[in-house]
Amino acid sequence: MGYSLFIIVAPFVLFLVLGLLGMKMKPSVAGIIGTLGMALCTVLAYTVAFQYFSQAGKIGETWTEVIPFNFEWLRFTENLHIDLGILLDPISVMMLVVITTVSLMVHIYSLGYMKGETGFQRYYALLSLFSFSMLGLVVATNIFQMYIFWELVGVSSYSLIGFYYTKPSAVSASKKAFIVTRFADLGFLIGILILSYYTKTFDFGLLTAHHAQLVTTSFAGGTFLGLSIATWALALIFMGGAGKSAMFPLHIWLPDAMEGPTPVSALIHAATMVVAGVFLVARLFPVYFFAAPEVLEMIAYIGAFTALFAAIIAITQTDIKRVLAFSTISQIAYMMVALGVSEYGGHDGLGYMASMFHLFTHAFFKALLFLGAGSVIHAVHSNEMDKMGNLWKYMPITHITFAIACLAIAGIPPFSGFFSKDEILAAAFHHHPVVFWTLWVVAGLTAFYMFRLFYRIFWNGEKKYDEHHKPHESPLTMAVPLIILAVFSVFSGLIPFADFISSDFAPFHTHINWLVAGLSVGVAVVGIGVATVLYGKSSDKPAELARQMGGFYKAALHKFYLDEVWMWFTQTVIFRYICEPIKWFDRHIIDGSMNGLAWITHKTSGSVKGLQSGQVQFYAWVFIFGSLLIAALVLFL
């Protein structure tokens, strides 16, 4: 399976070609080259998946790791070295399919959406870099290779979020995303260093083998501030994942990232950046479970709170992309919770499987939601719901595909989201009742805010549009990806995922828990019903309800003022009490020391420069005086 290397190399080559030569091409040519290159990667990814799951990846009844390519890059000690390679196992192969599929849909869609935009060639070059970064991340053979590509994902997102670099809000959003995730990634790097210091390896195979015995024995007995060293290391590694996956309180960058082009939002939210944190925890799951189970419990509670917190905010937002952004935060938190409540092996590892299953299905319906939103924005030239309504008459394809995505994310059978979300709720139901009921409430809120969005865009009254600027259905380059993703959103949940993905690589049997399914579908139907009553037709009911909720509604509308809290913390605590003392130390101690050395050197050189006057008489007197002094010292001693 050595050809799998081309899945990683091709996007990088496309980035170089389009980045260096793109401006010499017609924009349409650059777009077609980028799209054809990603189509090739997609075909190769599906070939890898077929070959792996049909024959190459199975030994007996258990899936195994395949490493078709690996070489040593940097060696530190006999055992500690950084390799660059490709690791194929069930979750990495699944991610190859997800990333290439969604990226290809975004490439095709962008041919229509970005047509005529300044920097079209640069846009496709950056899409290729983004895809390369994420593909390299998911096939990494070791945690340091993952970290390298992890940072490349950050650079790519910074460039794409700030694509409209003449727009101050886009520049601000790109910097915010970069800084917040860098802060989180510092914790990730420290965690990697601690982990590698004790285990003497970066290799995933060694770290996770045999119930992570290497980690548990290496960290045995080590504590710091009452917690084991393993707990500290894995909590810090999760900090990096929490930053990338926008977990509370590091979620503040994601809503602002909507300033980038809408297809970029689809790529970031569906298949690349925000799922990297979930993939990180899944990749190291045996280490978390056997070496630091308390960190998994922390992940479950953080995820449950984040899911509820983001869902409440999503209910109040009026910008359609921001509703979807908070929806993403909530759904990614669902995946984190599933990992947090999971155990290891067999049916006990249901949460692990459910997390990866939801990652898989969510990629398609969330990409569909964002691209559908882009189609609407393309038609009405606004992100605000108040400028929309009654669009079903003008945009039938977008209307139907968006409805399918809303039903999928709401967890209505037989759409894909029902199957994956049901497994997460079932895992939580058996292990953490408090977490389960929290997620159950979130399921109802999800159905409510998604159909609030749907009704306000496509129904909600007889809105009249200017005859000269009537909305219209998007061109085929945008409509075809919507249709393809809608098909995935309907049928991807029918895949028997437990046959392919499990925490211990051993397939197991799952069945629908009808009690949990009934509860989840019931609360989703209630959420849809409430949304229908409030927003199915234009009325004053939503405004009256918002008025009755008073301060709570206002706080949710302003995202509970978390951005303001972070700004205060940054300016008051970090700038004043950390940066200012460092600035004083740098200016007075570091610079002062250097300036003092310069002053001493200057004064000393001024004092002795007379010795190099060039006067022969002076040199003769010094020679005679020195000779007499030496003679006197010799006689005396």
PDB file of N, CA, C and O in Angstrom, residues 543-566:
ATOM      1  N   ALA A 543     -40.204  37.159  19.659  1.00  0.00           N
ATOM      2  CA  ALA A 543     -39.797  38.409  20.301  1.00  0.00           C
ATOM      3  C   ALA A 543     -40.374  38.511  21.705  1.00  0.00           C
ATOM      4  O   ALA A 543     -39.694  38.958  22.645  1.00  0.00           O
ATOM      5  N   GLU A 544     -41.612  38.075  21.873  1.00  0.00           N
ATOM      6  CA  GLU A 544     -42.246  38.121  23.186  1.00  0.00           C
ATOM      7  C   GLU A 544     -41.557  37.157  24.151  1.00  0.00           C
ATOM      8  O   GLU A 544     -41.315  37.484  25.324  1.00  0.00           O
ATOM      9  N   LEU A 545     -41.228  35.964  23.663  1.00  0.00           N
ATOM     10  CA  LEU A 545     -40.536  34.984  24.505  1.00  0.00           C
ATOM     11  C   LEU A 545     -39.158  35.501  24.907  1.00  0.00           C
ATOM     12  O   LEU A 545     -38.735  35.346  26.062  1.00  0.00           O
ATOM     13  N   ALA A 546     -38.441  36.129  23.959  1.00  0.00           N
ATOM     14  CA  ALA A 546     -37.119  36.699  24.269  1.00  0.00           C
ATOM     15  C   ALA A 546     -37.248  37.796  25.316  1.00  0.00           C
ATOM     16  O   ALA A 546     -36.411  37.905  26.226  1.00  0.00           O
ATOM     17  N   ARG A 547     -38.294  38.605  25.213  1.00  0.00           N
ATOM     18  CA  ARG A 547     -38.501  39.678  26.190  1.00  0.00           C
ATOM     19  C   ARG A 547     -38.762  39.107  27.580  1.00  0.00           C
ATOM     20  O   ARG A 547     -38.259  39.615  28.581  1.00  0.00           O
ATOM     21  N   GLN A 548     -39.531  38.021  27.642  1.00  0.00           N
ATOM     22  CA  GLN A 548     -39.839  37.412  28.931  1.00  0.00           C
ATOM     23  C   GLN A 548     -38.597  36.793  29.578  1.00  0.00           C
ATOM     24  O   GLN A 548     -38.484  36.765  30.806  1.00  0.00           O
ATOM     25  N   MET A 549     -37.687  36.300  28.761  1.00  0.00           N
ATOM     26  CA  MET A 549     -36.464  35.694  29.298  1.00  0.00           C
ATOM     27  C   MET A 549     -35.479  36.742  29.794  1.00  0.00           C
ATOM     28  O   MET A 549     -34.551  36.422  30.548  1.00  0.00           O
ATOM     29  N   GLY A 550     -35.639  37.976  29.355  1.00  0.00           N
ATOM     30  CA  GLY A 550     -34.885  39.103  29.895  1.00  0.00           C
ATOM     31  C   GLY A 550     -33.384  38.950  29.806  1.00  0.00           C
ATOM     32  O   GLY A 550     -32.816  38.725  28.732  1.00  0.00           O
ATOM     33  N   GLY A 551     -32.721  39.042  30.963  1.00  0.00           N
ATOM     34  CA  GLY A 551     -31.261  39.070  31.022  1.00  0.00           C
ATOM     35  C   GLY A 551     -30.600  37.806  30.526  1.00  0.00           C
ATOM     36  O   GLY A 551     -29.504  37.854  29.956  1.00  0.00           O
ATOM     37  N   PHE A 552     -31.254  36.661  30.728  1.00  0.00           N
ATOM     38  CA  PHE A 552     -30.647  35.405  30.282  1.00  0.00           C
ATOM     39  C   PHE A 552     -30.540  35.378  28.767  1.00  0.00           C
ATOM     40  O   PHE A 552     -29.510  34.972  28.213  1.00  0.00           O
ATOM     41  N   TYR A 553     -31.611  35.819  28.090  1.00  0.00           N
ATOM     42  CA  TYR A 553     -31.577  35.857  26.623  1.00  0.00           C
ATOM     43  C   TYR A 553     -30.491  36.814  26.142  1.00  0.00           C
ATOM     44  O   TYR A 553     -29.734  36.497  25.214  1.00  0.00           O
ATOM     45  N   LYS A 554     -30.407  37.968  26.777  1.00  0.00           N
ATOM     46  CA  LYS A 554     -29.407  38.958  26.375  1.00  0.00           C
ATOM     47  C   LYS A 554     -27.994  38.411  26.576  1.00  0.00           C
ATOM     48  O   LYS A 554     -27.116  38.602  25.732  1.00  0.00           O
ATOM     49  N   ALA A 555     -27.786  37.720  27.696  1.00  0.00           N
ATOM     50  CA  ALA A 555     -26.463  37.140  27.964  1.00  0.00           C
ATOM     51  C   ALA A 555     -26.121  36.077  26.925  1.00  0.00           C
ATOM     52  O   ALA A 555     -24.993  36.019  26.418  1.00  0.00           O
ATOM     53  N   ALA A 556     -27.086  35.224  26.584  1.00  0.00           N
ATOM     54  CA  ALA A 556     -26.846  34.190  25.576  1.00  0.00           C
ATOM     55  C   ALA A 556     -26.574  34.817  24.212  1.00  0.00           C
ATOM     56  O   ALA A 556     -25.714  34.345  23.456  1.00  0.00           O
ATOM     57  N   LEU A 557     -27.316  35.886  23.886  1.00  0.00           N
ATOM     58  CA  LEU A 557     -27.108  36.580  22.614  1.00  0.00           C
ATOM     59  C   LEU A 557     -25.694  37.123  22.512  1.00  0.00           C
ATOM     60  O   LEU A 557     -25.081  37.107  21.435  1.00  0.00           O
ATOM     61  N   HIS A 558     -25.147  37.575  23.652  1.00  0.00           N
ATOM     62  CA  HIS A 558     -23.779  38.105  23.688  1.00  0.00           C
ATOM     63  C   HIS A 558     -22.761  37.037  24.087  1.00  0.00           C
ATOM     64  O   HIS A 558     -21.685  37.355  24.587  1.00  0.00           O
ATOM     65  N   LYS A 559     -23.151  35.763  23.893  1.00  0.00           N
ATOM     66  CA  LYS A 559     -22.250  34.617  24.118  1.00  0.00           C
ATOM     67  C   LYS A 559     -21.738  34.582  25.555  1.00  0.00           C
ATOM     68  O   LYS A 559     -20.604  34.203  25.828  1.00  0.00           O
ATOM     69  N   PHE A 560     -22.641  34.997  26.475  1.00  0.00           N
ATOM     70  CA  PHE A 560     -22.342  35.027  27.904  1.00  0.00           C
ATOM     71  C   PHE A 560     -21.087  35.854  28.209  1.00  0.00           C
ATOM     72  O   PHE A 560     -20.404  35.616  29.203  1.00  0.00           O
ATOM     73  N   TYR A 561     -20.809  36.785  27.346  1.00  0.00           N
ATOM     74  CA  TYR A 561     -19.734  37.774  27.526  1.00  0.00           C
ATOM     75  C   TYR A 561     -18.359  37.133  27.717  1.00  0.00           C
ATOM     76  O   TYR A 561     -17.465  37.721  28.324  1.00  0.00           O
ATOM     77  N   LEU A 562     -18.204  35.919  27.190  1.00  0.00           N
ATOM     78  CA  LEU A 562     -16.907  35.241  27.327  1.00  0.00           C
ATOM     79  C   LEU A 562     -15.802  35.970  26.576  1.00  0.00           C
ATOM     80  O   LEU A 562     -14.648  35.991  27.022  1.00  0.00           O
ATOM     81  N   ASP A 563     -16.139  36.579  25.429  1.00  0.00           N
ATOM     82  CA  ASP A 563     -15.125  37.336  24.697  1.00  0.00           C
ATOM     83  C   ASP A 563     -14.649  38.523  25.516  1.00  0.00           C
ATOM     84  O   ASP A 563     -13.446  38.820  25.557  1.00  0.00           O
ATOM     85  N   GLU A 564     -15.592  39.189  26.185  1.00  0.00           N
ATOM     86  CA  GLU A 564     -15.218  40.330  27.023  1.00  0.00           C
ATOM     87  C   GLU A 564     -14.403  39.877  28.230  1.00  0.00           C
ATOM     88  O   GLU A 564     -13.444  40.563  28.636  1.00  0.00           O
ATOM     89  N   VAL A 565     -14.768  38.740  28.802  1.00  0.00           N
ATOM     90  CA  VAL A 565     -14.004  38.218  29.948  1.00  0.00           C
ATOM     91  C   VAL A 565     -12.567  37.901  29.532  1.00  0.00           C
ATOM     92  O   VAL A 565     -11.604  38.247  30.231  1.00  0.00           O
ATOM     93  N   TRP A 566     -12.419  37.240  28.378  1.00  0.00           N
ATOM     94  CA  TRP A 566     -11.079  36.923  27.890  1.00  0.00           C
ATOM     95  C   TRP A 566     -10.286  38.192  27.572  1.00  0.00           C
ATOM     96  O   TRP A 566      -9.076  38.255  27.832  1.00  0.00           O
TER      97      TRP A 566
END
